[in-house]
Amino acid sequence: EAEVAQSPRYKITEKSQAVAFWCDPISGHATLYWYRQILGQGPELLVQFQDESVVDDSQLPKDRFSAERLKGVDSTLKIQPAELGDSAMYLCASSPSTGKNTGELFFGEGSRLTVL
Amino acid sequence: SQKIEQNSEALNIQEGKTATLTCNYTNYSPAYLQWYRQDPGRGPVFLLLIRENEKEKRKERLKVTFDTTLKQSLFHITASQPADSATYLCARGGGYNKLIFGAGTRLAVHP
């Protein structure tokens, strides 16, 4: 069964360092999402791609976060510099839907970031 | 703004009973609501989608309702089992292919 792949699974870093997360969505899925989930809260959308284009990045802290999906397939989310408040689970999801009505999202296992 | 509110308190029930989780939304009714299950340290897994014009949807032991008058969705698990223990997330459509999630409700089923 096809899955969304994410790496690394766990990352511990010191504040002010740079961090990068990678996501490979299910083959053929046009839409890719990066969510951040703080412990005890629900996932919060950071950025949404439709193929290689950003559709929504309104909640992405652009002074320190960047995301790209250059060939419309895999994606990288970068944080530079990392801050203590960035400690969270970073979830990648993909969906085959391209229209207005979203079908289910397929999530990866997430990347757990701890900033010391 | 569009919000999803779920009971933040954990729900504790006895094995075999029916678990009922509540999801309330604000502002206009979304075209659909989705429910996901999330185990600790894992990504959410899709369970059910219910559209605005559907009152009820079932899948095995799961049932979801959508009440546009109360602005509420109820998620039921019948004959609950300890393996059903997890956090359940409700999500609404928030625009072009966008999902807005609630904080989730943790369910604990005791033998």
Short mmCIF file of C-alpha atoms in Angstrom, two decimals:
data_model
loop_
_atom_site.label_atom_id
_atom_site.label_comp_id
_atom_site.label_asym_id
_atom_site.label_seq_id
_atom_site.Cartn_x
_atom_site.Cartn_y
_atom_site.Cartn_z
CA GLU A 1 0.00 0.00 0.00
CA ALA A 2 1.36 3.41 -1.00
CA GLU A 3 2.44 5.67 1.85
CA VAL A 4 3.63 9.20 2.42
CA ALA A 5 7.30 9.06 3.38
CA GLN A 6 8.87 11.57 5.75
CA SER A 7 12.36 12.00 7.14
CA PRO A 8 13.90 12.35 9.57
CA ARG A 9 11.55 10.70 12.02
CA TYR A 10 13.13 12.54 14.94
CA LYS A 11 15.35 15.61 15.05
CA ILE A 12 16.95 17.29 18.04
CA THR A 13 18.65 20.60 17.43
CA GLU A 14 19.81 23.68 19.28
CA LYS A 15 18.11 26.99 18.81
CA SER A 16 19.47 29.16 16.01
CA GLN A 17 20.44 26.07 13.99
CA ALA A 18 18.95 25.20 10.61
CA VAL A 19 16.60 22.22 10.22
CA ALA A 20 15.16 20.54 7.12
CA PHE A 21 12.38 18.01 6.69
CA TRP A 22 11.68 15.97 3.59
CA CYS A 23 8.42 14.51 2.31
CA ASP A 24 7.66 12.16 -0.58
CA PRO A 25 3.90 12.02 -1.22
CA ILE A 26 1.95 9.15 -2.70
CA SER A 27 2.68 8.88 -6.41
CA GLY A 28 0.26 10.86 -8.52
CA HIS A 29 -1.05 13.03 -5.67
CA ALA A 30 -1.18 16.60 -6.90
CA THR A 31 -1.78 18.30 -3.57
CA LEU A 32 0.80 18.30 -0.78
CA TYR A 33 0.41 19.80 2.68
CA TRP A 34 2.74 20.60 5.55
CA TYR A 35 1.07 20.74 8.96
CA ARG A 36 2.55 21.54 12.35
CA GLN A 37 1.12 19.86 15.42
CA ILE A 38 2.03 21.04 18.90
CA LEU A 39 1.52 18.46 21.62
CA GLY A 40 -2.12 18.39 22.72
CA GLN A 41 -3.34 20.45 19.78
CA GLY A 42 -4.70 19.70 16.33
CA PRO A 43 -2.65 19.95 13.13
CA GLU A 44 -2.23 23.52 11.84
CA LEU A 45 -1.68 24.07 8.14
CA LEU A 46 1.62 25.73 7.31
CA VAL A 47 1.72 25.46 3.53
CA GLN A 48 -0.26 23.80 0.73
CA PHE A 49 1.06 22.99 -2.74
CA GLN A 50 -0.88 22.23 -5.87
CA ASP A 51 1.71 20.51 -8.05
CA GLU A 52 4.73 22.83 -7.72
CA SER A 53 2.76 25.98 -6.89
CA VAL A 54 2.02 27.31 -3.42
CA VAL A 55 -1.75 27.59 -2.93
CA ASP A 56 -1.78 28.69 0.71
CA ASP A 57 1.09 29.74 2.95
CA SER A 58 -0.80 32.27 5.05
CA GLN A 59 0.20 30.59 8.32
CA LEU A 60 3.83 29.98 7.40
CA PRO A 61 6.25 32.17 9.43
CA LYS A 62 8.10 33.35 6.38
CA ASP A 63 10.90 35.06 8.27
CA ARG A 64 12.25 31.67 9.29
CA PHE A 65 10.31 28.97 7.43
CA SER A 66 10.53 28.08 3.75
CA ALA A 67 9.04 25.29 1.70
CA GLU A 68 9.51 24.10 -1.83
CA ARG A 69 8.22 21.44 -4.18
CA LEU A 70 10.39 22.05 -7.19
CA LYS A 71 9.26 19.32 -9.56
CA GLY A 72 5.79 18.91 -8.14
CA VAL A 73 6.71 15.64 -6.44
CA ASP A 74 8.69 15.59 -3.18
CA SER A 75 8.95 18.58 -0.88
CA THR A 76 11.29 20.12 1.67
CA LEU A 77 10.37 22.28 4.66
CA LYS A 78 13.20 24.31 6.18
CA ILE A 79 13.48 26.26 9.41
CA GLN A 80 16.32 28.74 9.88
CA PRO A 81 17.01 29.68 12.59
CA ALA A 82 15.10 27.27 14.81
CA GLU A 83 13.49 28.64 17.97
CA LEU A 84 12.34 26.90 21.14
CA GLY A 85 8.71 27.39 20.13
CA ASP A 86 9.24 25.39 16.95
CA SER A 87 9.31 22.15 18.92
CA ALA A 88 6.44 20.16 17.43
CA MET A 89 5.49 17.33 15.09
CA TYR A 90 5.74 18.30 11.43
CA LEU A 91 3.28 16.33 9.37
CA CYS A 92 3.22 15.97 5.62
CA ALA A 93 0.05 14.90 3.84
CA SER A 94 -1.00 14.41 0.25
CA SER A 95 -4.26 14.18 -1.61
CA PRO A 96 -5.19 13.24 -5.16
CA SER A 97 -7.94 15.87 -5.13
CA THR A 98 -7.49 18.96 -7.22
CA GLY A 99 -10.99 20.33 -7.09
CA LYS A 100 -12.90 22.31 -4.53
CA ASN A 101 -14.11 19.39 -2.47
CA THR A 102 -11.27 17.76 -0.65
CA GLY A 103 -11.18 14.02 -0.33
CA GLU A 104 -9.25 12.32 2.39
CA LEU A 105 -5.74 13.35 3.27
CA PHE A 106 -3.01 10.72 3.52
CA PHE A 107 -0.55 11.60 6.27
CA GLY A 108 2.99 10.50 6.81
CA GLU A 109 4.26 9.44 10.23
CA GLY A 110 5.63 12.90 10.90
CA SER A 111 8.95 14.41 11.92
CA ARG A 112 9.26 15.14 15.63
CA LEU A 113 11.40 18.26 16.22
CA THR A 114 12.86 19.16 19.60
CA VAL A 115 14.66 22.48 19.89
CA LEU A 116 16.95 22.85 22.92
CA SER B 1 -12.92 32.89 11.20
CA GLN B 2 -13.75 29.25 10.62
CA LYS B 3 -13.19 27.15 13.72
CA ILE B 4 -13.63 23.57 14.82
CA GLU B 5 -14.22 22.90 18.50
CA GLN B 6 -13.86 19.51 20.11
CA ASN B 7 -14.15 18.55 23.75
CA SER B 8 -10.64 18.81 25.11
CA GLU B 9 -11.39 16.53 28.05
CA ALA B 10 -10.64 12.87 27.57
CA LEU B 11 -13.57 10.51 27.22
CA ASN B 12 -13.35 7.38 29.33
CA ILE B 13 -15.77 4.54 28.65
CA GLN B 14 -16.16 0.86 29.38
CA GLU B 15 -15.52 -1.76 26.74
CA GLY B 16 -18.66 -2.68 24.84
CA LYS B 17 -20.32 0.71 25.32
CA THR B 18 -20.93 3.31 22.63
CA ALA B 19 -18.50 6.22 22.53
CA THR B 20 -19.88 9.55 21.31
CA LEU B 21 -17.57 12.41 20.39
CA THR B 22 -18.72 15.93 19.54
CA CYS B 23 -17.46 18.38 16.95
CA ASN B 24 -18.87 21.91 16.76
CA TYR B 25 -18.10 24.43 14.04
CA THR B 26 -18.54 28.18 13.72
CA ASN B 27 -19.78 30.42 10.96
CA TYR B 28 -21.20 28.91 7.81
CA SER B 29 -21.67 25.18 7.37
CA PRO B 30 -18.78 23.54 5.59
CA ALA B 31 -19.44 21.47 2.50
CA TYR B 32 -18.14 18.44 4.38
CA LEU B 33 -16.60 17.28 7.63
CA GLN B 34 -13.93 14.63 8.02
CA TRP B 35 -12.94 12.48 10.98
CA TYR B 36 -9.46 11.09 11.59
CA ARG B 37 -7.90 8.80 14.15
CA GLN B 38 -4.46 9.59 15.58
CA ASP B 39 -2.40 7.28 17.74
CA PRO B 40 0.40 8.73 19.94
CA GLY B 41 3.43 9.74 17.89
CA ARG B 42 1.79 8.78 14.59
CA GLY B 43 0.16 10.67 11.74
CA PRO B 44 -3.64 10.96 11.53
CA VAL B 45 -5.54 8.29 9.60
CA PHE B 46 -8.71 9.09 7.69
CA LEU B 47 -11.92 7.43 8.92
CA LEU B 48 -15.01 9.05 7.43
CA LEU B 49 -16.21 12.01 5.38
CA ILE B 50 -19.76 13.34 5.59
CA ARG B 51 -21.16 15.96 3.25
CA GLU B 52 -23.48 18.80 4.17
CA ASN B 53 -26.46 17.16 2.47
CA GLU B 54 -25.90 13.84 4.27
CA LYS B 55 -27.47 13.43 7.69
CA GLU B 56 -25.67 10.25 8.62
CA LYS B 57 -22.88 7.99 7.41
CA ARG B 58 -21.81 4.56 8.62
CA LYS B 59 -18.74 2.40 8.28
CA GLU B 60 -18.63 -0.84 10.23
CA ARG B 61 -18.86 0.18 13.93
CA LEU B 62 -18.52 3.88 13.13
CA LYS B 63 -21.33 6.36 12.58
CA VAL B 64 -21.12 10.08 11.87
CA THR B 65 -23.94 12.61 11.83
CA PHE B 66 -24.05 16.17 10.47
CA ASP B 67 -26.57 18.63 11.92
CA THR B 68 -26.42 22.00 10.15
CA THR B 69 -28.98 23.50 12.52
CA LEU B 70 -26.89 22.77 15.61
CA LYS B 71 -23.64 23.28 13.65
CA GLN B 72 -22.47 19.99 15.00
CA SER B 73 -21.19 16.57 14.02
CA LEU B 74 -21.35 13.53 16.27
CA PHE B 75 -18.99 10.59 15.92
CA HIS B 76 -20.10 7.27 17.39
CA ILE B 77 -18.16 4.06 17.95
CA THR B 78 -20.46 1.19 18.88
CA ALA B 79 -19.31 -1.87 20.82
CA SER B 80 -16.10 -0.05 21.69
CA GLN B 81 -12.88 -1.97 22.25
CA PRO B 82 -9.61 -1.07 24.02
CA ALA B 83 -8.02 -0.96 20.55
CA ASP B 84 -10.27 2.03 19.77
CA SER B 85 -8.35 4.11 22.32
CA ALA B 86 -6.81 7.03 20.44
CA THR B 87 -7.31 10.72 19.70
CA TYR B 88 -10.07 11.50 17.22
CA LEU B 89 -9.78 14.63 15.09
CA CYS B 90 -12.59 16.45 13.35
CA ALA B 91 -11.79 18.63 10.32
CA ARG B 92 -13.77 20.99 8.11
CA GLY B 93 -13.19 22.25 4.63
CA GLY B 94 -11.67 25.74 4.75
CA GLY B 95 -11.38 26.80 1.16
CA TYR B 96 -9.61 25.42 -1.86
CA ASN B 97 -8.73 21.87 -0.89
CA LYS B 98 -7.87 23.05 2.63
CA LEU B 99 -8.68 21.25 5.88
CA ILE B 100 -8.96 22.94 9.27
CA PHE B 101 -8.57 20.58 12.21
CA GLY B 102 -9.93 20.67 15.73
CA ALA B 103 -7.73 19.92 18.73
CA GLY B 104 -9.06 16.38 18.96
CA THR B 105 -10.68 14.36 21.72
CA ARG B 106 -8.79 11.57 23.43
CA LEU B 107 -10.80 8.38 23.88
CA ALA B 108 -9.82 5.73 26.42
CA VAL B 109 -11.72 2.44 26.37
CA HIS B 110 -11.24 0.39 29.52
CA PRO B 111 -11.58 -3.42 29.67
#
